[in-house]
Amino acid sequence: MIRKGPGVRIVVLPETVAGYWWTGTAAQFRNSVPHGQLWLIGASVWETDGRRWDALVPISDDGFSSHLPLLRAAFPVPVSMWHPWQSKGYSAAWWERSKTVAGKTVFANICYDQLLPWVWLEALIQKTDIILAVSNVWWAKGTSIQRIEQETSEAWGRLMATPLVLLSTDEISPPPPPLSPDGRRAVN
């Protein structure tokens, strides 16, 4: 059962709500998570090889956390986020597996992926129990993009007869340009 309010065990926060995921970011969130809860936090995650993921990162008060994403965007927006001609920057996962969270198979459909039929087919093929459709559409304020993502997600959820958790925010500004692991400014 999906529910809101007191007593929930899993909390999902929208895409990039944490900005760039560093060790300090993890420590900050770990100190905020109430006992017995697992938070899936939207963040941009750096890999040691310079790749970046638009992802949901797990963290809890009992030590379960990761600097690595649990759920990743399958296909970041071409050109503005994903530069296929570069080895660094946001990466495309192409096929993203569902993950087990609290005994349920969970699939994340992050932002732009919500508009791509083949990403929805991945969830359908994997017989997902719950779909998390998260986005941060600050950049599209005043457009119909947030509504289109929501309606597309709801339609696929109905088609697959799968519970859908929709999370979106249009009030969070983009994070500042990140520092790469070596301390230099990264280029998008």
Coordinates of C-alpha atoms in Angstrom, one line a residue:
M1 CA 0.0 0.0 0.0
I2 CA 1.2 3.5 -0.9
R3 CA 0.5 6.1 1.7
K4 CA 1.6 9.6 2.9
G5 CA 2.0 10.9 6.4
P6 CA 3.2 9.7 9.8
G7 CA 4.4 6.2 10.1
V8 CA 5.8 5.7 6.6
R9 CA 8.9 3.5 6.2
I10 CA 10.1 4.8 2.9
V11 CA 10.4 8.4 1.9
V12 CA 11.0 9.4 -1.7
L13 CA 12.4 12.9 -2.6
P14 CA 12.2 14.4 -6.1
E15 CA 14.9 14.4 -8.7
T16 CA 18.1 16.4 -7.8
V17 CA 16.6 17.7 -4.6
A18 CA 20.0 17.1 -2.9
G19 CA 22.0 18.6 -5.8
Y20 CA 25.3 16.8 -6.2
W21 CA 25.9 13.8 -4.0
W22 CA 29.1 14.1 -2.0
T23 CA 30.3 12.5 1.3
G24 CA 29.1 15.6 3.2
T25 CA 25.7 15.4 1.5
A26 CA 25.3 11.8 2.7
A27 CA 26.3 12.7 6.2
Q28 CA 23.8 15.6 6.3
F29 CA 20.9 13.4 5.2
R30 CA 21.9 10.5 7.4
N31 CA 21.5 12.7 10.4
S32 CA 18.1 13.8 9.2
V33 CA 16.5 10.3 8.6
P34 CA 14.3 9.2 11.5
H35 CA 14.8 5.8 13.0
G36 CA 13.3 3.0 10.9
Q37 CA 12.9 5.0 7.7
L38 CA 14.7 4.6 4.3
W39 CA 14.9 7.7 2.2
L40 CA 15.4 7.6 -1.6
I41 CA 16.9 11.0 -2.4
G42 CA 17.1 12.5 -5.9
A43 CA 20.7 13.6 -6.6
S44 CA 23.4 13.8 -9.2
V45 CA 25.9 11.2 -8.4
W46 CA 29.6 11.2 -9.5
E47 CA 31.4 8.0 -10.3
T48 CA 35.1 7.8 -9.8
D49 CA 35.7 7.7 -13.6
G50 CA 34.0 11.1 -14.1
R51 CA 30.6 9.8 -15.2
R52 CA 27.5 11.3 -13.5
W53 CA 24.1 9.7 -12.9
D54 CA 20.7 11.3 -12.4
A55 CA 19.5 9.0 -9.7
L56 CA 17.8 8.1 -6.4
V57 CA 20.3 7.4 -3.6
P58 CA 19.3 5.3 -0.6
I59 CA 20.1 6.4 2.9
S60 CA 18.8 5.3 6.4
D61 CA 19.7 5.9 10.0
D62 CA 20.8 2.2 10.5
G63 CA 23.8 2.4 8.2
F64 CA 22.2 1.4 5.0
S65 CA 23.4 4.0 2.6
S66 CA 25.4 4.3 -0.5
H67 CA 27.4 6.8 -2.4
L68 CA 26.2 4.9 -5.5
P69 CA 22.7 5.3 -6.9
L70 CA 20.1 2.6 -6.2
L71 CA 17.9 3.7 -9.1
R72 CA 19.2 5.6 -12.2
A73 CA 17.7 7.5 -15.1
A74 CA 17.9 5.3 -18.1
F75 CA 18.4 8.1 -20.6
P76 CA 19.2 11.7 -19.6
V77 CA 18.2 14.5 -21.9
P78 CA 20.5 14.3 -25.0
V79 CA 22.8 17.2 -25.6
S80 CA 21.8 19.3 -22.5
M81 CA 22.7 16.5 -20.0
W82 CA 24.0 13.5 -21.9
H83 CA 26.9 14.1 -24.3
P84 CA 27.4 10.8 -26.1
W85 CA 30.6 12.1 -27.7
Q86 CA 32.2 12.6 -24.3
S87 CA 33.3 10.0 -21.8
K88 CA 32.5 12.2 -18.8
G89 CA 29.3 13.8 -17.7
Y90 CA 25.9 12.3 -17.4
S91 CA 25.6 8.7 -18.6
A92 CA 22.9 6.7 -20.2
A93 CA 22.1 3.3 -18.5
W94 CA 20.0 2.2 -21.5
W95 CA 18.5 -0.7 -19.5
E96 CA 17.8 0.0 -15.9
R97 CA 16.8 -2.9 -13.7
S98 CA 14.1 -2.7 -11.1
K99 CA 15.4 -3.0 -7.5
T100 CA 13.9 -4.6 -4.4
V101 CA 13.0 -2.1 -1.7
A102 CA 11.2 -3.3 1.4
G103 CA 10.2 -6.5 -0.4
K104 CA 8.7 -4.7 -3.4
T105 CA 10.1 -4.5 -6.9
V106 CA 10.6 -0.8 -7.6
F107 CA 11.3 1.0 -10.9
A108 CA 12.3 4.6 -11.1
N109 CA 11.3 6.7 -14.1
I110 CA 13.2 9.9 -13.8
C111 CA 12.2 13.2 -15.6
Y112 CA 12.8 13.0 -19.3
D113 CA 12.5 9.1 -19.2
Q114 CA 8.8 9.6 -18.4
L115 CA 8.3 10.7 -22.0
L116 CA 10.1 7.7 -23.6
P117 CA 7.9 4.6 -24.4
W118 CA 10.9 2.1 -24.2
V119 CA 11.7 3.1 -20.7
W120 CA 8.1 2.3 -19.7
L121 CA 8.4 -1.0 -21.5
E122 CA 11.4 -1.8 -19.3
A123 CA 9.1 -1.5 -16.2
L124 CA 6.4 -3.5 -17.9
I125 CA 8.7 -6.4 -18.9
Q126 CA 10.2 -6.5 -15.4
K127 CA 6.7 -6.8 -13.8
T128 CA 7.4 -4.0 -11.4
D129 CA 5.3 -3.7 -8.2
I130 CA 5.7 0.1 -7.8
I131 CA 6.9 2.9 -10.1
L132 CA 8.5 6.0 -8.8
A133 CA 8.1 8.9 -11.4
V134 CA 10.3 11.7 -10.1
S135 CA 11.3 15.0 -11.7
N136 CA 12.4 18.5 -11.1
V137 CA 11.1 20.8 -13.8
W138 CA 12.3 24.2 -12.5
W139 CA 13.6 24.8 -16.0
A140 CA 10.2 24.4 -17.6
K141 CA 8.2 26.8 -15.4
G142 CA 5.4 28.3 -17.4
T143 CA 5.3 25.4 -19.9
S144 CA 3.1 22.2 -20.1
I145 CA 6.1 19.9 -19.6
Q146 CA 5.3 19.0 -15.9
R147 CA 1.6 18.2 -16.9
I148 CA 2.7 16.1 -19.9
E149 CA 5.1 14.1 -17.7
Q150 CA 2.4 13.6 -15.1
E151 CA -0.3 12.6 -17.6
T152 CA 2.1 10.2 -19.5
S153 CA 3.2 8.6 -16.2
E154 CA -0.4 8.2 -15.1
A155 CA -1.4 6.6 -18.4
W156 CA 1.4 4.1 -18.3
G157 CA 0.6 3.3 -14.7
R158 CA -3.0 2.6 -15.6
L159 CA -2.0 0.5 -18.6
M160 CA 0.4 -1.6 -16.5
A161 CA -2.0 -1.7 -13.5
T162 CA 0.9 -0.7 -11.4
P163 CA 0.8 1.7 -8.4
L164 CA 2.6 5.0 -9.3
V165 CA 4.3 7.5 -7.0
L166 CA 4.5 10.9 -8.7
L167 CA 6.9 13.4 -7.3
S168 CA 7.8 16.7 -9.0
T169 CA 8.9 20.1 -8.0
D170 CA 9.1 23.2 -10.0
E171 CA 10.4 25.4 -7.2
I172 CA 14.0 24.1 -6.7
S173 CA 16.6 26.0 -8.6
P174 CA 19.4 24.1 -10.4
P175 CA 22.4 23.3 -8.2
P176 CA 25.5 25.3 -8.9
P177 CA 28.1 23.9 -11.3
P178 CA 29.7 21.0 -9.5
L179 CA 33.3 20.5 -8.5
S180 CA 34.8 17.3 -9.9
P181 CA 36.3 14.8 -7.5
D182 CA 39.7 16.5 -8.0
G183 CA 38.3 19.9 -6.8
R184 CA 38.1 21.5 -10.2
R185 CA 35.0 22.9 -11.8
A186 CA 33.3 20.4 -14.0
V187 CA 32.1 21.2 -17.4
N188 CA 28.6 19.9 -18.4

